[in-house]
Coordinates of C-alpha atoms in Angstrom, one line a residue:
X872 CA 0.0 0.0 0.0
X873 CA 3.1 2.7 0.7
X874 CA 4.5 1.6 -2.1
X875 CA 1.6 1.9 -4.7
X876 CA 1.2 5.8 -2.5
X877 CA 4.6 6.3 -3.3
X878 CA 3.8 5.5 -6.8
X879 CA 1.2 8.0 -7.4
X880 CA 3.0 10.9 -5.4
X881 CA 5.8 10.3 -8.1
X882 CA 3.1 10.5 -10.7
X883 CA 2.1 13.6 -9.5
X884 CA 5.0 15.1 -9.0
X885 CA 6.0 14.6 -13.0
X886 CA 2.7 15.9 -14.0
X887 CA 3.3 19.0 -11.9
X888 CA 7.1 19.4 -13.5
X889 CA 5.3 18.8 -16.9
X890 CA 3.0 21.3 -15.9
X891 CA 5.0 23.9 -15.0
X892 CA 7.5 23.1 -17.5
X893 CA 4.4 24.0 -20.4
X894 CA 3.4 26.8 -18.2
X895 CA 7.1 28.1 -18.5
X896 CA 6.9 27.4 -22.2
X897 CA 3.7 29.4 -22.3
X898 CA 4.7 32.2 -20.4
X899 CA 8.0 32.1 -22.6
X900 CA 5.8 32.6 -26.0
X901 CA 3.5 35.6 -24.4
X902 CA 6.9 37.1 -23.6
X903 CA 8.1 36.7 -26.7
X904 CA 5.1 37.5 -28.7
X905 CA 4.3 41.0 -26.5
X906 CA 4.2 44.4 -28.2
X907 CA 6.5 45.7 -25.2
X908 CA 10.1 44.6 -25.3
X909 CA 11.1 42.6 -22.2
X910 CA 14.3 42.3 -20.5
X911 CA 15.4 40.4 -17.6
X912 CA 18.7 40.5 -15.5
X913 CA 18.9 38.3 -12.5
X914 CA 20.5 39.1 -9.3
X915 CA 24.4 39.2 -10.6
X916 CA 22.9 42.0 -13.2
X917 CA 23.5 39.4 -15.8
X918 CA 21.2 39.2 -19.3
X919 CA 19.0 36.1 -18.9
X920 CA 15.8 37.2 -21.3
X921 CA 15.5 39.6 -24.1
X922 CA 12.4 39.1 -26.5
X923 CA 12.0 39.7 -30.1
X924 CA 10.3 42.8 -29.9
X925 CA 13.0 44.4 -27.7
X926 CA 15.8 43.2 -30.7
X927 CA 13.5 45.5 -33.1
X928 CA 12.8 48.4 -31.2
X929 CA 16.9 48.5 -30.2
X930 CA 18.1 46.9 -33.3
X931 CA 20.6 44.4 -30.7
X932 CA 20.6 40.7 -31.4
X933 CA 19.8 38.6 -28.0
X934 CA 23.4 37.1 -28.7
X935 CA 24.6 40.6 -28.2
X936 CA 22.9 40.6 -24.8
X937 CA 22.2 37.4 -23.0
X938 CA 25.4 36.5 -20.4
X939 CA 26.3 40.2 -20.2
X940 CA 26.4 42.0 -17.4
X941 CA 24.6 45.1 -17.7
X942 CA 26.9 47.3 -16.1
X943 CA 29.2 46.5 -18.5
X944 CA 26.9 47.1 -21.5
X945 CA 25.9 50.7 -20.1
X946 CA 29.6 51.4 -20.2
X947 CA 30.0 50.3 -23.8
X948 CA 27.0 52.7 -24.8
X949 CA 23.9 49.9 -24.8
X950 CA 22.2 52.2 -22.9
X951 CA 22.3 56.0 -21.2
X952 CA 21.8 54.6 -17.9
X953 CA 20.7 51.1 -15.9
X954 CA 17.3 50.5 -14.3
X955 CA 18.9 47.4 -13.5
X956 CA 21.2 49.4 -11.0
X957 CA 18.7 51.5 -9.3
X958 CA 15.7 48.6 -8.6
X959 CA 18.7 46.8 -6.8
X960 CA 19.3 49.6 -4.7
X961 CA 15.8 50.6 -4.1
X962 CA 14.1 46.7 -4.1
X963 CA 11.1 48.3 -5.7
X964 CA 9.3 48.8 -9.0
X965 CA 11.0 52.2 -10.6
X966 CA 10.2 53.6 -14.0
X967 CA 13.0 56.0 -16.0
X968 CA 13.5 57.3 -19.8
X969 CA 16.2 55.7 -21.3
X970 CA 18.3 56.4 -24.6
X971 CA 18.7 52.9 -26.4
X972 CA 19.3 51.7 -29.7
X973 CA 21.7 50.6 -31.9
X974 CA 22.5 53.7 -33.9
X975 CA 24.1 51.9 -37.2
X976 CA 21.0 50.3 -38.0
X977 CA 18.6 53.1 -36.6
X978 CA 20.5 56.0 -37.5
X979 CA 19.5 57.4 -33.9
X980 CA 19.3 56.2 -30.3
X981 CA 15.4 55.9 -29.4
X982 CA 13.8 57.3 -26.5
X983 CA 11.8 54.5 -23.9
X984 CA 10.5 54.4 -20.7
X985 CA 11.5 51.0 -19.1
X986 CA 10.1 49.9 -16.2
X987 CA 11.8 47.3 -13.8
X988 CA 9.8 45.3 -11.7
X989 CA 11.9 42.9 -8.8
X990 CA 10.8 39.8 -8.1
X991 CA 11.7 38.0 -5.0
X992 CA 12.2 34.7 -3.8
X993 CA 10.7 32.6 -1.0
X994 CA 13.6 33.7 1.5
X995 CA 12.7 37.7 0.2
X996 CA 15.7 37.7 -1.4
X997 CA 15.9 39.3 -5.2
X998 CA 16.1 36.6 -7.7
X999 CA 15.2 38.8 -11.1
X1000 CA 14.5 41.9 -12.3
X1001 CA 12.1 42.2 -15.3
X1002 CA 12.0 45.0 -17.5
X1003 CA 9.5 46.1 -19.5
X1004 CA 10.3 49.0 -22.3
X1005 CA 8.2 51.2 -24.3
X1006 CA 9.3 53.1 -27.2
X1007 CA 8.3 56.9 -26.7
X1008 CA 10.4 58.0 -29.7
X1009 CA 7.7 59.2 -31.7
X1010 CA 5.5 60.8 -28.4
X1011 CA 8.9 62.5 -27.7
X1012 CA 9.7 63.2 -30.9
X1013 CA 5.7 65.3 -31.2
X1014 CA 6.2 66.9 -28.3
X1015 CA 9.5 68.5 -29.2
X1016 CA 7.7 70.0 -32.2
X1017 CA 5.0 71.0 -29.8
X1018 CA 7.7 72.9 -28.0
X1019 CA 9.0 74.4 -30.9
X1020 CA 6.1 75.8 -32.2
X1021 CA 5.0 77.2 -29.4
X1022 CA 8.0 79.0 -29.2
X1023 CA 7.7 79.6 -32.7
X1024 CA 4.7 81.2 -31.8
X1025 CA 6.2 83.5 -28.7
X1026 CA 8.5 85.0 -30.8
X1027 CA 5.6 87.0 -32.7
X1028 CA 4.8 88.8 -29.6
X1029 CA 8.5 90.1 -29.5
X1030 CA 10.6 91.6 -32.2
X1031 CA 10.8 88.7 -34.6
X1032 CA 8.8 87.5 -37.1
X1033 CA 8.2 84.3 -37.9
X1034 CA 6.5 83.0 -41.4
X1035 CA 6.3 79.3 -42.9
X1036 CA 4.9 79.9 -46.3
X1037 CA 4.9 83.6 -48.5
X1038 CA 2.3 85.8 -47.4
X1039 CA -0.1 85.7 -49.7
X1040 CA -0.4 89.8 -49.5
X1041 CA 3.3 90.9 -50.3
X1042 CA 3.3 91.5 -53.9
X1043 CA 6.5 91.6 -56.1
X1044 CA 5.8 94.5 -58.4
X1045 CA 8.2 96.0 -60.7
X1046 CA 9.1 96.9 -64.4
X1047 CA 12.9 98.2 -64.5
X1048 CA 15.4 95.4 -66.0
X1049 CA 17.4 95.5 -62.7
X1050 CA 14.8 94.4 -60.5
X1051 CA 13.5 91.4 -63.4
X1052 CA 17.4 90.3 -63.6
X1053 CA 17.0 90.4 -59.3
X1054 CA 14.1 88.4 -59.7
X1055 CA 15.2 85.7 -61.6
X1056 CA 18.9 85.3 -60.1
X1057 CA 16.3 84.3 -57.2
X1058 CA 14.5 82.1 -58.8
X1059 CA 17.5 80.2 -60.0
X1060 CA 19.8 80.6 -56.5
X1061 CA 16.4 79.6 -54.0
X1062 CA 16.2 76.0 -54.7
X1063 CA 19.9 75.9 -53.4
X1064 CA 20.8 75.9 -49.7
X1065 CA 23.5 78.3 -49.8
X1066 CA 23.9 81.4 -48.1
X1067 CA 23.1 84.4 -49.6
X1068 CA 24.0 88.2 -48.8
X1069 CA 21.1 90.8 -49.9
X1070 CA 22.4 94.2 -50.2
X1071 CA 20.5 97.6 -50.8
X1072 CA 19.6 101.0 -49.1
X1073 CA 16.9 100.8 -46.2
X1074 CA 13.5 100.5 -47.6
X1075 CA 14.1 98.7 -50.8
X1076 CA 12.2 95.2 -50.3
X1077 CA 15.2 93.4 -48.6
X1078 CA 13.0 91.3 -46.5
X1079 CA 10.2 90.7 -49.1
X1080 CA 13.0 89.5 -50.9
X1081 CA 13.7 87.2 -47.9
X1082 CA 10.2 86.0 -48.2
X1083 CA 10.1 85.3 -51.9
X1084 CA 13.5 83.1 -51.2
X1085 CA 12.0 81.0 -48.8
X1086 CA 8.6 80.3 -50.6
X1087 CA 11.4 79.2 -54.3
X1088 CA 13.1 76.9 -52.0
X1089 CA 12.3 73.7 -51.1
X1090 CA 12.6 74.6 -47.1
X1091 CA 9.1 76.2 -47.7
X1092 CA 6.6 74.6 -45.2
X1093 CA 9.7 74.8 -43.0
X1094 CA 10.0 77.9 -40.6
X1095 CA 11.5 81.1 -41.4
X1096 CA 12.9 83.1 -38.5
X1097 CA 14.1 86.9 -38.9
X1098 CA 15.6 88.2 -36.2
X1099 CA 17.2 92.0 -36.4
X1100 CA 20.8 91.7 -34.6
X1101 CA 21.0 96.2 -34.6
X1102 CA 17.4 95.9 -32.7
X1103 CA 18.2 93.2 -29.7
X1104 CA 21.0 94.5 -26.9
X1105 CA 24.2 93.0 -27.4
X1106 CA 23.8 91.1 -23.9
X1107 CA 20.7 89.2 -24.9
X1108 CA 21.5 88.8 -28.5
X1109 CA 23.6 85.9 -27.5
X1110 CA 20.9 84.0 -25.3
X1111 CA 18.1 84.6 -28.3
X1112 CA 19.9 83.0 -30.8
X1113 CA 22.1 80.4 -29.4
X1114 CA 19.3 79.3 -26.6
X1115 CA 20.1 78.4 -23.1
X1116 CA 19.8 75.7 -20.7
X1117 CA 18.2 76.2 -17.3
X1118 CA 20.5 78.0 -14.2
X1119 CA 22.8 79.4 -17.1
X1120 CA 22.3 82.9 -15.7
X1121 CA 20.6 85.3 -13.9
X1122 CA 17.0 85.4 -15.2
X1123 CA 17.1 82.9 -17.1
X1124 CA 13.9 80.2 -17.5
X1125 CA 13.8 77.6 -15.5
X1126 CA 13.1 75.2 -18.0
X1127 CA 15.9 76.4 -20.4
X1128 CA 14.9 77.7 -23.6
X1129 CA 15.6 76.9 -27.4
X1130 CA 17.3 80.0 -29.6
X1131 CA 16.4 81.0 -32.9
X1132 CA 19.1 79.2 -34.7
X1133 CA 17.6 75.5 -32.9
X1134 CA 13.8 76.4 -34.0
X1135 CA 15.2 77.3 -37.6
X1136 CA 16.3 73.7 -37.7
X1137 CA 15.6 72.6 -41.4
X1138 CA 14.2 76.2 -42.8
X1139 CA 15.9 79.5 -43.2
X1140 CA 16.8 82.5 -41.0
X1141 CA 17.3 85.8 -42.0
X1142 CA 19.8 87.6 -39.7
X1143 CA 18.9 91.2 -40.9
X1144 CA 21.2 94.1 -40.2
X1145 CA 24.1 91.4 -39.9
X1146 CA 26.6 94.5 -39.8
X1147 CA 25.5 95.5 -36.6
X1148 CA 26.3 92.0 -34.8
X1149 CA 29.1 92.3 -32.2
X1150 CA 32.2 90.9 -33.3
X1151 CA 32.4 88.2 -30.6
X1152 CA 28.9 86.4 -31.8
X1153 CA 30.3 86.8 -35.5
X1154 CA 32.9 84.1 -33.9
X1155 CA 30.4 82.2 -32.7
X1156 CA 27.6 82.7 -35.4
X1157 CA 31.1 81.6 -37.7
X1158 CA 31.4 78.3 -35.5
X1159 CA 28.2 77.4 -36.1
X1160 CA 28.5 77.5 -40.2
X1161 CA 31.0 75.8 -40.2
X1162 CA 30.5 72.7 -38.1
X1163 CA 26.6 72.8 -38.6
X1164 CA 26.2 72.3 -35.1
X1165 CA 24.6 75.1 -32.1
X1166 CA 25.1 74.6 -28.6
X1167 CA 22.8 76.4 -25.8
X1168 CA 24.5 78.5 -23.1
X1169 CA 25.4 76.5 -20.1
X1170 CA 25.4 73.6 -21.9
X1171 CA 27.9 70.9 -23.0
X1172 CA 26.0 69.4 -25.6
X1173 CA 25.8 70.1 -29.5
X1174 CA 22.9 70.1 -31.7
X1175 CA 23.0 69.6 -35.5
X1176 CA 22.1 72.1 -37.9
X1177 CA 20.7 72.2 -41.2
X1178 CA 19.6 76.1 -41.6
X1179 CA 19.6 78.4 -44.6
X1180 CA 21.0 81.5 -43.7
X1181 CA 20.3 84.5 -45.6
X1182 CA 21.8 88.0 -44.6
X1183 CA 20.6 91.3 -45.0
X1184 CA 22.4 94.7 -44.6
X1185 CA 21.8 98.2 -45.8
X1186 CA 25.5 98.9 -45.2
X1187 CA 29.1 97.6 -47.1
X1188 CA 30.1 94.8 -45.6
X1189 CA 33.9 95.3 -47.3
X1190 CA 34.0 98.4 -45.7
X1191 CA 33.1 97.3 -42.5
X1192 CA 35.5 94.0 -43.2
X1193 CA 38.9 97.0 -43.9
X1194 CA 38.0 98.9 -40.7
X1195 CA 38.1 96.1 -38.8
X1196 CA 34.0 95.3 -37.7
X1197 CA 33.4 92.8 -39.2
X1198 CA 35.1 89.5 -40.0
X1199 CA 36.4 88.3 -43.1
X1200 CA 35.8 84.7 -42.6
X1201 CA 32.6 85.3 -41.7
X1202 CA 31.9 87.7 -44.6
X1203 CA 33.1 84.9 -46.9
X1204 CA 30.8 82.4 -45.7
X1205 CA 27.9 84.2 -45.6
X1206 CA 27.7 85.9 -49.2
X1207 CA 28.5 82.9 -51.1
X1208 CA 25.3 84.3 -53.3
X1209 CA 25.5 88.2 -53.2
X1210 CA 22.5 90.1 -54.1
X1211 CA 22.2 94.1 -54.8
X1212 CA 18.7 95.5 -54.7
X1213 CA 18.8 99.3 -56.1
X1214 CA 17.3 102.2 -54.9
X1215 CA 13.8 103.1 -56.4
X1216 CA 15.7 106.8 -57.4
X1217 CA 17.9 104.0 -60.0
X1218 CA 14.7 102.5 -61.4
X1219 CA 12.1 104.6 -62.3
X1220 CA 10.4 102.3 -64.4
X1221 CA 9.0 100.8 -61.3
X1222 CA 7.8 104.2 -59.2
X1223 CA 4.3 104.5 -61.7
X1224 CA 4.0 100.5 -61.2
X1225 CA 4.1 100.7 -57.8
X1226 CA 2.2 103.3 -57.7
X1227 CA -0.6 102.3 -59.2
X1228 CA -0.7 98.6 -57.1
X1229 CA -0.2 100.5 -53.5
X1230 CA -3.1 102.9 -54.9
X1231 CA -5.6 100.0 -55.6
X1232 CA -4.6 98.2 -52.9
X1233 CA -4.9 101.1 -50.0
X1234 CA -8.3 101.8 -51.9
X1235 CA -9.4 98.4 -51.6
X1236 CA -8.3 97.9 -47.6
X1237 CA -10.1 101.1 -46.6
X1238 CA -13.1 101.1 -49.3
X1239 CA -12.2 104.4 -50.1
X1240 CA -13.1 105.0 -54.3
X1241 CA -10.4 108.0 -55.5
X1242 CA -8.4 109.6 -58.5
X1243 CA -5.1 110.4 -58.3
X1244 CA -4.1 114.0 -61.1
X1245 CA -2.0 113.0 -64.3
X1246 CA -0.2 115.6 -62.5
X1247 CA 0.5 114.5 -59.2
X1248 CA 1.5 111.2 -60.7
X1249 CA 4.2 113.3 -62.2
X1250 CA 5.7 114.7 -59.0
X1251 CA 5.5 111.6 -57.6
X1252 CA 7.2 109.4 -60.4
X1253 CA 10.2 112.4 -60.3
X1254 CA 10.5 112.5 -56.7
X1255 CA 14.2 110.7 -55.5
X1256 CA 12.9 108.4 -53.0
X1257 CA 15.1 108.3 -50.4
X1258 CA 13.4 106.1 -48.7
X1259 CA 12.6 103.5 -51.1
X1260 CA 9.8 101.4 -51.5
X1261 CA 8.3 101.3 -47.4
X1262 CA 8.1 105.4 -48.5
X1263 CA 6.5 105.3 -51.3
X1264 CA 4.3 102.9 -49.5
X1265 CA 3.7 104.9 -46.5
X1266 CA 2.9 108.0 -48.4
X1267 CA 0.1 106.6 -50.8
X1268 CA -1.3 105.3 -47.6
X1269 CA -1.2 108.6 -46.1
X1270 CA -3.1 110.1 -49.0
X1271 CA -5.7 107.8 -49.5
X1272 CA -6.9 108.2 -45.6
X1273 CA -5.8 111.6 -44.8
X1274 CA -7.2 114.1 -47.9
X1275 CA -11.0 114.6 -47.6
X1276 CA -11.1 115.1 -51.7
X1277 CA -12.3 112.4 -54.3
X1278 CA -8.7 113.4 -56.9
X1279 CA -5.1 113.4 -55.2
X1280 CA -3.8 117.2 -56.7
X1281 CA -0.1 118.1 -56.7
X1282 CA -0.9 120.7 -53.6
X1283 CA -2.0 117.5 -51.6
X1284 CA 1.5 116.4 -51.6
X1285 CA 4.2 117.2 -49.2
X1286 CA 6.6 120.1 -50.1
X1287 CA 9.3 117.8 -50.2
X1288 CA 8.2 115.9 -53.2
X1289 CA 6.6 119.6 -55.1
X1290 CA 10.2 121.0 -54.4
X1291 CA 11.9 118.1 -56.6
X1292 CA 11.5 119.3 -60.1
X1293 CA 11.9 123.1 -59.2
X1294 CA 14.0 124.7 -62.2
X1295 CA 12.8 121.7 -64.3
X1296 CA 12.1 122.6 -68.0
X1297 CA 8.9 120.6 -68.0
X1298 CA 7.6 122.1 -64.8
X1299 CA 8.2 126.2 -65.0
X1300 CA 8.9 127.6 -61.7
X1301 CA 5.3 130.1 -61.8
X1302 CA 4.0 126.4 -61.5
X1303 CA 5.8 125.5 -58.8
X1304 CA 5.0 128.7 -56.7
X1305 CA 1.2 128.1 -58.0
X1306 CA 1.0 124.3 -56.9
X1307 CA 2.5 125.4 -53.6
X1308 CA 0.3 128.1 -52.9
X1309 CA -2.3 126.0 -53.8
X1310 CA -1.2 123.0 -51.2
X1311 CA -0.9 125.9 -48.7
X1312 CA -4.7 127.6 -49.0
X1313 CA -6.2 123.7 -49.1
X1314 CA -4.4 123.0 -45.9
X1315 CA -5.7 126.4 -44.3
X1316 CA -9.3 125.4 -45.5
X1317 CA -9.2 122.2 -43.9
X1318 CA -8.6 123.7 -40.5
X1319 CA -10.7 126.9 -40.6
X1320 CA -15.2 126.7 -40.7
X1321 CA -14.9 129.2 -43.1
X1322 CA -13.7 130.8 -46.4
X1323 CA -13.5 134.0 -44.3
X1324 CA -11.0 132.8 -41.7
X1325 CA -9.0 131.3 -43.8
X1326 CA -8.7 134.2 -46.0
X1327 CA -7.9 136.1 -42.2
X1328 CA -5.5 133.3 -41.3
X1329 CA -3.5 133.7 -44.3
X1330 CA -3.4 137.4 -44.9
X1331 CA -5.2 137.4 -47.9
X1332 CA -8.8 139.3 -49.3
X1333 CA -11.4 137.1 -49.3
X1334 CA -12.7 137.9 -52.6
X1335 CA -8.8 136.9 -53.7
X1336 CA -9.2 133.8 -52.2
X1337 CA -12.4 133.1 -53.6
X1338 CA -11.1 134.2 -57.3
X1339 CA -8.1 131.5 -56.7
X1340 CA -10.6 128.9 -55.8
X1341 CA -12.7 129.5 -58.8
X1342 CA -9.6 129.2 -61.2
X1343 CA -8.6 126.0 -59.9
X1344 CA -12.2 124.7 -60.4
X1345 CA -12.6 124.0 -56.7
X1346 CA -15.7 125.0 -54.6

């Protein structure tokens, strides 16, 4: 009878080894079959698991793995840093984010969160350590480019702008061969990422320019960052463009903060008046070109680069270069594409087209319906310019909201402008003093009720000044 017991305990104990052992076998296929990678260590740190989906996520084979310690692959560069490490210290379940991946066959290390679990023995001593990983990459990856473009965004609210396709309401207008032969040297330069210098008097359509650039090139739906280095004090001109990491200084974020160069990553900036940059950020601004890397302030780690970088100045960079401000090696590497805008006094061809666009289009914006005198097209279209293109601009704006008549007359325009062609042969000087005395009466009527106090305010009959009136066919 104890022998046919002893019998069927033996029985039952093989069944229970058989069933563990397909238990075991089970649990070994749900390992190895889970969408979460799986790595256990035991209690020497040494690699006794690793399942498939933790070979693709890293891109290491088990047989790179299992019988290592993992110390020792943490010092080779497996990993950042070891969960392993800290569950033995602590005994408990701790989760961390971990840089991992086999960068040969990913061409990056992947962000994870791993998770290590202990698991303890009867005695309460720690037998394994099971660690579960979960590729974040991609969630990391997101918010990064949440960051970015909300910084992006900041940056309107400050002195930058910040565009990622051409506004659709900057027009290009022009006639004069010098600006078509600017245009299409952009059109065939844009597609390119080199740098390129644009040159040209204040007012002239540099950034425009900048604009049209980024919308040629194939870094269009990327960002494009303009930042003015003569506008930004010299102490925080560092800190905006190369970025910061947090504790760097006094007043600095606590969460650090990306510069302009790191959210131009992949698009363009446009460092406009580049002249005016102090010469120890042209070393640094150089540094960057050249390796295609940025670094934040306070920090020891690079970034890499791929920017477009186009300059603008209205002032001679050679010049600047001779007398010692600026520095050649930076000059060079910027205007590897140099291009000149002219002043508007160099191509009149384009004064009457402009003109006539900033005339409908002011018209249009304000619904205002008026007529602008053969004549005072003539002043205008003979007037120098000196301030280019945002003054030509400015003044037709000023016009169509400021003068109360239906036609724009030569005595609605500023003196300046009336002045220009004084001693001209097309435009005697009795005209002159005519359209200036005319300019001067309208501007007296517009502040006085009556004809009667403005013939008192400027000394004159007022029959006289209603005979003037009547000859100029106003009433």
């Amino acid at each position: 009878m104890t022998v046919h017991n002893s019998s069927l305990d033996h029985h039952d104990q093989v069944s229970a080894l058989d069933h563990y052992k397909d238990l075991a076998h089970k649990l070994e296929t749900v390992i190895e079959f889970s969408t979460d990678g799986i790595y256990v260590v035991d209690r020497y740190g040494i690699t006794v698991l690793v399942n498939r989906a933790y070979e693709e996520m890293t891109g290491y084979q088990k047989a790179d793995l299992i019988g290592k310690n993992v110390l020792d692959l943490t010092e080779r560069g497996y990993f950042d840093r070891s969960i392993s490490e800290l569950v033995f210290k602590e005994k408990k379940q701790l989760s961390i984010v971990q840089k991992i991946g086999n960068e040969e066959k990913l061409g990056e290390k992947k962000e994870v969160v791993v998770t290590g679990s202990p698991v303890f023995d009867d005695n309460g001593e720690l037998s394994l350590i099971v660690i579960s990983v979960s590729d974040i990459s991609e969630i990391s990856k997101m918010k990064r480019e949440l960051t970015k473009a909300m910084e992006t965004a900041e940056l309107n609210s400050h002195r930058f702008a910040v565009h990622t396709e051409f506004e659709k309401n900057q027009t290009i207008v022009f006639r004069s061969p010098q600006m078509k032969q600017v245009y299409e040297k952009i059109q065939q330069v844009a597609p390119f990422p080199t740098s390129i210098l644009l040159s040209g008097p204040s007012g002239v359509g540099k950034e425009m320019l900048t604009n049209l650039i980024h919308h040629f090139s194939q870094r269009k739906d990327k960002p494009l960052i303009k930042i003015n280095c003569g506008a930004i004090p010299e102490n925080l001109l560092e800190s905006e463009l190369f970025g910061y990491e947090k504790g760097s200084f006094t007043g600095a974020r606590q969460e650090g903060k990306a510069g302009l160069l790191e959210l131009a990553d992949e698009g363009t900036i446009m460092l406009d008046e580049i002249g005016e940059m102090p010469l120890a950020l042209q070393v640094k601004l150089l540094r960057v070109i050249q390796e295609k890397q940025v670094r934040r302030i306070g920090s020891n780690k690079t970034k890499d680069l791929d920017i477009r970088i186009i300059s603008v100045t209205n002032k001679n960079l050679e010049q600047l270069v001779k007398q010692g401000l600026f520095r050649e090696d930076l000059y060079y590497r910027l205007n590897v594409i140099s291009i000149d805008v002219p002043p508007l006094s160099e191509r009149p061809e384009d004064v009457q087209e402009l003109l006539k666009y900033f005339f409908s289009y002011f018209s249009k914006k304000y619904h205002i319906q008026k007529e602008i005198a053969y004549e005072t097209i003539r002043y205008l279209t003979a007037y120098h310019w000196p301030g280019n293109v945002r003054e030509l601009r400015n003044m037709v704006e000023n016009l169509i909201v400021s003068i109360p008549e239906n036609t724009l007359e030569p005595y609605h325009l500023p003196f300046r402008i009336t002045q220009v062609e004084q001693g001209s042969k097309e435009v005697p000087l009795k005209q002159m003093v005519q359209n200036y005395e005319k300019k001067l009466i309208m501007d007296a009527l517009q502040k006085k009720q009556s004809l009667r106090q403005t013939a008192k305010e400027l000394g004159i009959h007022h029959t006289t000044l209603v005979k003037k009136l009547q000859s100029w066919g106003i009433k």
